[in-house]
Short mmCIF file of N, CA and C and ligand atoms in Angstrom, two decimals:
data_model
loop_
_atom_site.label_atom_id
_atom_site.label_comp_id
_atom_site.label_asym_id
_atom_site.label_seq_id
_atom_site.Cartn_x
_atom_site.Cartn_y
_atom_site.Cartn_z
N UNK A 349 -20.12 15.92 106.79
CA UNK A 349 -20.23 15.18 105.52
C UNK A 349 -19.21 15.74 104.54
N UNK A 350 -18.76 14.79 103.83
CA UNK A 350 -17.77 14.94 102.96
C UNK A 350 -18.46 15.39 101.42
N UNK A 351 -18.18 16.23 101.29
CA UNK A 351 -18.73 16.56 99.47
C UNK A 351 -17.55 16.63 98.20
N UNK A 352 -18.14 16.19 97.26
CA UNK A 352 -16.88 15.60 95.69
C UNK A 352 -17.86 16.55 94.83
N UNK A 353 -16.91 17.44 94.35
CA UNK A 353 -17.26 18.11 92.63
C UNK A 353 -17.94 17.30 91.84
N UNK A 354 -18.33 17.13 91.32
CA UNK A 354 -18.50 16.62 89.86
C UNK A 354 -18.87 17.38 88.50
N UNK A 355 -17.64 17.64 87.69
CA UNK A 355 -17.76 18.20 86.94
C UNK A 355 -18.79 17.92 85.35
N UNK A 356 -19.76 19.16 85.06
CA UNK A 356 -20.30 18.63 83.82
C UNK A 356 -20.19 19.33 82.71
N UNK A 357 -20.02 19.41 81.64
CA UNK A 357 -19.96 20.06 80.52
C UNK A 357 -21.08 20.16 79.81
N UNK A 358 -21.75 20.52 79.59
CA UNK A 358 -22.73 20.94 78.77
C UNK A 358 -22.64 20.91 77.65
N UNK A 359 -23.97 21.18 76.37
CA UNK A 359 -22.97 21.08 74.84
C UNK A 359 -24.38 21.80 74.37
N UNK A 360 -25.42 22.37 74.51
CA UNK A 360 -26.55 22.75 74.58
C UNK A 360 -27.53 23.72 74.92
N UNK A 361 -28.01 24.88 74.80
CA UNK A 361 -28.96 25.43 75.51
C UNK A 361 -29.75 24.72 76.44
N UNK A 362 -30.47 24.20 76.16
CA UNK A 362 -31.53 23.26 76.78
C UNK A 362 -31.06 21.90 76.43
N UNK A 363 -30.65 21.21 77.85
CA UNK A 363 -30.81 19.55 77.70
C UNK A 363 -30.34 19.08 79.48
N UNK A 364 -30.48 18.08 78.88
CA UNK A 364 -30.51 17.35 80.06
C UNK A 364 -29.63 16.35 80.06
N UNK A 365 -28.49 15.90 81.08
CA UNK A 365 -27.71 15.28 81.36
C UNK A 365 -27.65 14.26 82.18
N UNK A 366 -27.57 12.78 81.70
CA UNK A 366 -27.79 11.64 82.56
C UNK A 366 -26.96 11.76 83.19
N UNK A 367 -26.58 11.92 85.01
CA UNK A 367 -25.60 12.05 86.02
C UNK A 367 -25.87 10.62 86.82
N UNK A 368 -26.41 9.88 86.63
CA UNK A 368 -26.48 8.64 87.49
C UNK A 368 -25.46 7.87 87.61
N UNK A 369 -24.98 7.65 86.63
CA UNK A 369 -23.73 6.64 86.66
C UNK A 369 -22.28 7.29 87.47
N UNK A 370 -22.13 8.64 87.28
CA UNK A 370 -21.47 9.27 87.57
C UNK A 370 -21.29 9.58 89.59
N UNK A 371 -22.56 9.37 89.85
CA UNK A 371 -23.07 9.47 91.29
C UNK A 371 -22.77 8.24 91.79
N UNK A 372 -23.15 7.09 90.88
CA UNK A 372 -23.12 5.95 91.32
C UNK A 372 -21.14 5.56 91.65
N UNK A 373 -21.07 5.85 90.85
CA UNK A 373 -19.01 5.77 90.63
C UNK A 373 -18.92 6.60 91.81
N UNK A 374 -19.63 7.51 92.56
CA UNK A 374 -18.83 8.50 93.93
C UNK A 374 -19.27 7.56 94.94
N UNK A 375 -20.43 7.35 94.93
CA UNK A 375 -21.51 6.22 95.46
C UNK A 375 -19.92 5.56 95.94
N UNK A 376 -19.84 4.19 95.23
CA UNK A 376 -18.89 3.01 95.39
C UNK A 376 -17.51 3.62 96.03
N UNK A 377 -16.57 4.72 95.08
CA UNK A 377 -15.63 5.21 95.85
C UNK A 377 -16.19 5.41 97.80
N UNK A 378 -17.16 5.98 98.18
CA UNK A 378 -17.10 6.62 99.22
C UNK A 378 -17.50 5.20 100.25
N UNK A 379 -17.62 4.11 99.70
CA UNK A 379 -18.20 2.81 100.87
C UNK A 379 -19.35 3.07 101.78
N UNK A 380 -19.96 3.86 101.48
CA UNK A 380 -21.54 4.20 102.35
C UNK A 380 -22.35 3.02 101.86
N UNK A 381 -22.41 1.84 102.84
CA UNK A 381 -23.51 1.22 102.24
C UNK A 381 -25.60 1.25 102.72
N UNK A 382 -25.55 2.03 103.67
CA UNK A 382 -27.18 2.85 103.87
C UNK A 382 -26.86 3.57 104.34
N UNK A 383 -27.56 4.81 104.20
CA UNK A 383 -27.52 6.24 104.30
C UNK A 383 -28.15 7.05 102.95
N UNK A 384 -28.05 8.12 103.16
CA UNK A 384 -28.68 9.26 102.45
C UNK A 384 -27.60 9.48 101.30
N UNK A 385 -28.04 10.22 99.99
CA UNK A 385 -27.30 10.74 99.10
C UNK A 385 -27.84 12.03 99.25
N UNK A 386 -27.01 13.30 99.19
CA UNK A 386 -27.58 14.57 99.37
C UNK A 386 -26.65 15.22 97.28
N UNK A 387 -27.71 16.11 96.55
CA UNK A 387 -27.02 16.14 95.62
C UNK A 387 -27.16 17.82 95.54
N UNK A 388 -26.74 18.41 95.18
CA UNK A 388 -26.57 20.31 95.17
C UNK A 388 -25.65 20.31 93.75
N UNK A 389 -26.51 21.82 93.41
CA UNK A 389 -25.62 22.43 92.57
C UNK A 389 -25.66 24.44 92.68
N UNK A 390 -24.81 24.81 92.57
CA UNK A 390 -24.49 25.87 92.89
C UNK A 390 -24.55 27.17 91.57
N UNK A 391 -25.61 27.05 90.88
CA UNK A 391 -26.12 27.64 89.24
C UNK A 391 -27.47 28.32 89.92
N UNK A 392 -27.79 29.12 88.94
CA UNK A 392 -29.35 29.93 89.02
C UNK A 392 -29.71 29.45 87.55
N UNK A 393 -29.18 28.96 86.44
CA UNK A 393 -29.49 28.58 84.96
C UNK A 393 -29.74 27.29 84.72
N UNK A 394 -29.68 26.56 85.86
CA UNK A 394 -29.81 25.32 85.44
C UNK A 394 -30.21 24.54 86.98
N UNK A 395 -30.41 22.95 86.78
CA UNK A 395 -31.32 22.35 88.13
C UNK A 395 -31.07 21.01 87.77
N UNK A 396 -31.86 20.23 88.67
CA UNK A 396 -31.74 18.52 88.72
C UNK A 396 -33.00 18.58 88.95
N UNK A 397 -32.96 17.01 88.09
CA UNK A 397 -34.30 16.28 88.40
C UNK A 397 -34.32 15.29 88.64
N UNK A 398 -35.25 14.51 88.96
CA UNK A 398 -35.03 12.80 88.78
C UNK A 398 -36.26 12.80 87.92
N UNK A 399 -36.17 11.72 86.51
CA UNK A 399 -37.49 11.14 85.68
C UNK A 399 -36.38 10.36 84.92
N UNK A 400 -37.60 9.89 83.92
CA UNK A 400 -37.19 8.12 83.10
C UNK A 400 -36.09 7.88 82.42
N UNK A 401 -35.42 7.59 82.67
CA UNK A 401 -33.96 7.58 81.72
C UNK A 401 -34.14 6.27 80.54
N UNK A 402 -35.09 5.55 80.30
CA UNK A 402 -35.23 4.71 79.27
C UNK A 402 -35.42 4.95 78.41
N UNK A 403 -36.74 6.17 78.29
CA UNK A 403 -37.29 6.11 76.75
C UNK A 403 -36.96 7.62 76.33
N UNK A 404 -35.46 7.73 75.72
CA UNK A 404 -34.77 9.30 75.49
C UNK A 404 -36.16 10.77 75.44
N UNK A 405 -37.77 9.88 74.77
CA UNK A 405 -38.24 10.96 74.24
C UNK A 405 -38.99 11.87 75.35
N UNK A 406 -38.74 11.06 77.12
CA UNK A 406 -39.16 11.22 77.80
C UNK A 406 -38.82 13.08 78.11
N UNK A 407 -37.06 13.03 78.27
CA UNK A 407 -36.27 13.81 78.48
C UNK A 407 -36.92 14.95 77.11
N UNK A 408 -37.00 14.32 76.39
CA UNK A 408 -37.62 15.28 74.68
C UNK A 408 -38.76 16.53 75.14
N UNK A 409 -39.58 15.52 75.88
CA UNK A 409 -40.62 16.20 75.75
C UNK A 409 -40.84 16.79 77.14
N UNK A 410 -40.20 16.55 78.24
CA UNK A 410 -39.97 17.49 79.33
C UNK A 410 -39.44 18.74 79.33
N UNK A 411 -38.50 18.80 77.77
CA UNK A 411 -37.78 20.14 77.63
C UNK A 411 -38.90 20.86 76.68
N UNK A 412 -39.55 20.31 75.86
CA UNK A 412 -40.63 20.61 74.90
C UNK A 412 -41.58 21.32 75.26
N UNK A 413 -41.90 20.50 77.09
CA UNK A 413 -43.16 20.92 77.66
C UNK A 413 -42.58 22.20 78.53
N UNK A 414 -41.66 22.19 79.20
CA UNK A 414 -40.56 23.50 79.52
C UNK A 414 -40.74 24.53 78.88
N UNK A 415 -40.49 24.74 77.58
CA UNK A 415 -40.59 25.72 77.08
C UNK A 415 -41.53 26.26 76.33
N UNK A 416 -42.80 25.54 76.51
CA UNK A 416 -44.28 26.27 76.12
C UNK A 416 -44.69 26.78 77.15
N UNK A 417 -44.52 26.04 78.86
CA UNK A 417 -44.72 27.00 79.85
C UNK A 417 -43.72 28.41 80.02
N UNK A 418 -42.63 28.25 79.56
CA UNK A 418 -41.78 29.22 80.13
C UNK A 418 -40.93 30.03 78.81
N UNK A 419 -41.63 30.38 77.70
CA UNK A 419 -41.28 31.06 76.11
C UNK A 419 -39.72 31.84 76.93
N UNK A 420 -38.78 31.43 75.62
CA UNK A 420 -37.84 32.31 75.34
C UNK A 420 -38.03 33.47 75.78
N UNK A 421 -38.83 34.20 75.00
CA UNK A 421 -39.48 35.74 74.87
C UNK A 421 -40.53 35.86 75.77
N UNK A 422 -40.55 36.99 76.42
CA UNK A 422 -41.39 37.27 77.32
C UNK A 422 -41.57 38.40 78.11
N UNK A 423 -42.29 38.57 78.80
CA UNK A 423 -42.26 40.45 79.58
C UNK A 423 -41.52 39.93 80.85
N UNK A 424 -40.25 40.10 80.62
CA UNK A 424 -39.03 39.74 81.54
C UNK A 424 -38.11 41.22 81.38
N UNK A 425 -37.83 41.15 82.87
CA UNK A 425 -36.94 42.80 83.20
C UNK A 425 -35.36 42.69 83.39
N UNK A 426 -35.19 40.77 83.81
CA UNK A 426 -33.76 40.70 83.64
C UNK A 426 -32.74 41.01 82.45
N UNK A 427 -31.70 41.86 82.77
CA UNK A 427 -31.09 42.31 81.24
C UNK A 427 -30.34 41.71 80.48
N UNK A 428 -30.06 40.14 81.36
CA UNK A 428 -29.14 39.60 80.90
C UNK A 428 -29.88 39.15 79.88
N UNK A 429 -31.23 38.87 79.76
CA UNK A 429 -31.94 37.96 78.61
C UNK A 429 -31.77 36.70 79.21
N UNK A 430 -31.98 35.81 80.08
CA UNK A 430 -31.88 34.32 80.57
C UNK A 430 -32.89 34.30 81.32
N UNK A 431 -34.05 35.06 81.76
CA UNK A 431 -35.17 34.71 82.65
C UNK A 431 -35.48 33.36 82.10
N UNK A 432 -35.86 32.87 81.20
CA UNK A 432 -37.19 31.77 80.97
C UNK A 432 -35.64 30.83 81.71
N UNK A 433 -34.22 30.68 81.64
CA UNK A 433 -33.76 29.51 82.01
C UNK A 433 -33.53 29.89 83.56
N UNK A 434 -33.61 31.43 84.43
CA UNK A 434 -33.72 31.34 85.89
C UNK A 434 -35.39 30.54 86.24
N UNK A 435 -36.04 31.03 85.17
CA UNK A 435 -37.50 30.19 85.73
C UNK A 435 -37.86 28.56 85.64
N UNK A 436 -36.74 28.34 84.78
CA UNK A 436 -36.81 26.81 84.64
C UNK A 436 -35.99 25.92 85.45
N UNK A 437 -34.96 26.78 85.42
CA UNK A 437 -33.63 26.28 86.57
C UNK A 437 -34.84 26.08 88.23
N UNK A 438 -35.41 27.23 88.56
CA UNK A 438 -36.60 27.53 89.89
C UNK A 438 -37.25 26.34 89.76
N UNK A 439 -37.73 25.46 88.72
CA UNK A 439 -38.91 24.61 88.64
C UNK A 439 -38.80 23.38 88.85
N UNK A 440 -37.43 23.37 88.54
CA UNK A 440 -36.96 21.95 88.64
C UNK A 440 -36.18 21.79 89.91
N UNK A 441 -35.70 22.87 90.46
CA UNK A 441 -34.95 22.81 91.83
C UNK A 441 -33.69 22.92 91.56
N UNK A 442 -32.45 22.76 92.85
CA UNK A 442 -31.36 23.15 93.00
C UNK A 442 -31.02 21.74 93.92
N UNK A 443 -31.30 20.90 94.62
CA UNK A 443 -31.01 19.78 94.97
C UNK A 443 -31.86 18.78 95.12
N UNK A 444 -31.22 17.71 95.42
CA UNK A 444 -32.34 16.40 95.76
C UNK A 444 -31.20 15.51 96.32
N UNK A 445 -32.25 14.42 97.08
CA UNK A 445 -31.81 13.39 97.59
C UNK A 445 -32.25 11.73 97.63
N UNK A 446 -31.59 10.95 97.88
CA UNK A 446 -32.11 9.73 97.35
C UNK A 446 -31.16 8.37 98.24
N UNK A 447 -32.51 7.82 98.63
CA UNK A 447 -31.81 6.80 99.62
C UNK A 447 -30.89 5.92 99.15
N UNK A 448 -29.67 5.54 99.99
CA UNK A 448 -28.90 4.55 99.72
C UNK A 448 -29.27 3.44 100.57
N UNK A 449 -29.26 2.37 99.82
CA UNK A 449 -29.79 1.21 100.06
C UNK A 449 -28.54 -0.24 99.44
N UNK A 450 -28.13 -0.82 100.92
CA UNK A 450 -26.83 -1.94 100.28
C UNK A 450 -26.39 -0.90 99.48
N UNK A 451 -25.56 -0.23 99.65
CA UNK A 451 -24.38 0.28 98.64
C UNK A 451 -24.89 0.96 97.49
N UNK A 452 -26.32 0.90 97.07
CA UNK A 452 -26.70 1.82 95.93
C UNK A 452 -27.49 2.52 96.07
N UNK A 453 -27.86 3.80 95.02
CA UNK A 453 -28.63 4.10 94.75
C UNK A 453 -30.47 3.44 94.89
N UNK A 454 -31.08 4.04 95.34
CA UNK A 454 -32.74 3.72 95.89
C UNK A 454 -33.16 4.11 94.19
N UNK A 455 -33.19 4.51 93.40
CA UNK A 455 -33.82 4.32 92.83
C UNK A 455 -34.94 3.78 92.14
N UNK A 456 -35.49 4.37 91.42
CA UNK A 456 -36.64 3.18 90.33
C UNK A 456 -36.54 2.50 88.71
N UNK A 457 -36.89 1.33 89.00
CA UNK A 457 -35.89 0.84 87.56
C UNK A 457 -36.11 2.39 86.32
N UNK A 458 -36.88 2.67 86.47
CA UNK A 458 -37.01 3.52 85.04
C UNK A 458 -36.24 4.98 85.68
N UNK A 459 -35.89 5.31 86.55
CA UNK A 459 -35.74 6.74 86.92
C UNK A 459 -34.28 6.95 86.85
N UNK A 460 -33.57 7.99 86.11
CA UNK A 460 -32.36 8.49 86.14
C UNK A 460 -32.22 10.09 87.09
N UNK A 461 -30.71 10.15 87.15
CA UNK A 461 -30.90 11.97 87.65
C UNK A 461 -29.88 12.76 86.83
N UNK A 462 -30.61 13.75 86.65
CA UNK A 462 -30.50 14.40 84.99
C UNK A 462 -30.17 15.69 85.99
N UNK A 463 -28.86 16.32 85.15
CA UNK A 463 -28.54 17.54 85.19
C UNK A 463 -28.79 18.34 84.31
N UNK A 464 -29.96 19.10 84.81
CA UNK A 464 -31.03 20.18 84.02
C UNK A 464 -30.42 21.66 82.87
N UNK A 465 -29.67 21.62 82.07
CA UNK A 465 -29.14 22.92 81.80
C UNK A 465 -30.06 23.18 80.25
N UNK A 466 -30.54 25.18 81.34
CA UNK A 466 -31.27 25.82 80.58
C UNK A 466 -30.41 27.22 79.89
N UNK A 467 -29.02 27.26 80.20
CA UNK A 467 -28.31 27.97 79.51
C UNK A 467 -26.91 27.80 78.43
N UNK A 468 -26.88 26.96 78.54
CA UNK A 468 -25.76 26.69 78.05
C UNK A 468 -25.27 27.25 76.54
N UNK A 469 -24.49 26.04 76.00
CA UNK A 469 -23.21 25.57 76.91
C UNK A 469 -21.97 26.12 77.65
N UNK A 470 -21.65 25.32 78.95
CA UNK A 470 -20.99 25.99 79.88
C UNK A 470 -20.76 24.64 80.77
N UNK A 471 -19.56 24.96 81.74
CA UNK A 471 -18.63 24.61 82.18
C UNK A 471 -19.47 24.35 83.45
N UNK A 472 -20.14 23.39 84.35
CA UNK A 472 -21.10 23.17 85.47
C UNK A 472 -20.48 22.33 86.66
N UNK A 473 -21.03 22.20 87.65
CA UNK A 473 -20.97 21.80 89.30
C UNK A 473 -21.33 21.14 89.35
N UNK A 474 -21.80 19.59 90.13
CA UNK A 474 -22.92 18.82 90.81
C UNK A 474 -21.85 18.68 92.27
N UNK A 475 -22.40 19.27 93.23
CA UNK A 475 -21.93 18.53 94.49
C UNK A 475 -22.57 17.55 95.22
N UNK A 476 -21.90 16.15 95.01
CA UNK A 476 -23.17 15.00 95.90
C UNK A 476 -22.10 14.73 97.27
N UNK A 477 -22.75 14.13 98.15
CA UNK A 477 -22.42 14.07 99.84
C UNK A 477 -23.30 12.43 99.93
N UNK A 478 -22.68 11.99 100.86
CA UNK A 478 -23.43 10.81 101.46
C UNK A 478 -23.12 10.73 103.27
N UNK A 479 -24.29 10.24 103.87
CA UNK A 479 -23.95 10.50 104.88
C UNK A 479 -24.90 8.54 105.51
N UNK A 480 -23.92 8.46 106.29
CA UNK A 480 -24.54 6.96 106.50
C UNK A 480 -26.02 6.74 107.75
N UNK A 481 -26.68 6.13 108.12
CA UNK A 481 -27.53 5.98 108.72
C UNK A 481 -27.28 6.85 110.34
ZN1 LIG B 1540 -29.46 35.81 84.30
#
């Protein structure tokens, strides 16, 4: 399988980055019309998800609810000071995948895939792959 960079920039401590369209544009370049999308990123500070890309406050309150489970401050031994974003980066994962179907994305009308960054801002990876039936 063939894998493409995709570069992301960040602008944020905590947020989340709509990458769909961006997948979808590698999507079309690569002519896979069924098969698998495989997506990786190569960070310990940050993760992917898939949830609702319609209603912005969705994304709001996933980071909201993030960080009442996982406080800034905490009885953490890492020295860098970034545990709560290695534990959030852990929660949300490090890859996913998602069927291609006719040439697109399987998706669900409401579902986007969001590049998770709990450290930022900084200079980031997404590696997606497609591999056909
Ligand atoms: Zn660290």
């Amino acid at each position: 399988m063939k894998w493409t960079k995709i570069e992301v920039r960040t602008g944020s401590r905590n947020e989340f980055i709509d990458i769909t369209n961006r997948l979808s544009e590698a999507l079309e370049k690569s002519g896979v019309l069924n098969g698998t999308c495989y997506v990786y990123m190569p960070h310990t500070t940050a993760g992917l998800t898939i949830n609702e890309n319609a209603d912005p406050d969705v994304v709001r309150d996933i980071l909201a609810g993030l960080s009442r489970l996982v406080p800034m401050k905490g009885d953490y031994r890492h020295a860098e000071g970034n545990s709560d974003a290695h534990i959030k980066a852990s929660l949300m994962g490090f890859s996913l995948m998602v069927p291609i179907i006719e040439g697109r994305l399987a998706l669900g009308t409401w579902q986007g895939l969001y590049f998770c960054e709990f450290d930022g801002p900084r200079n980031r990876q997404v590696m997606v792959g497609f591999t056909t039936e």
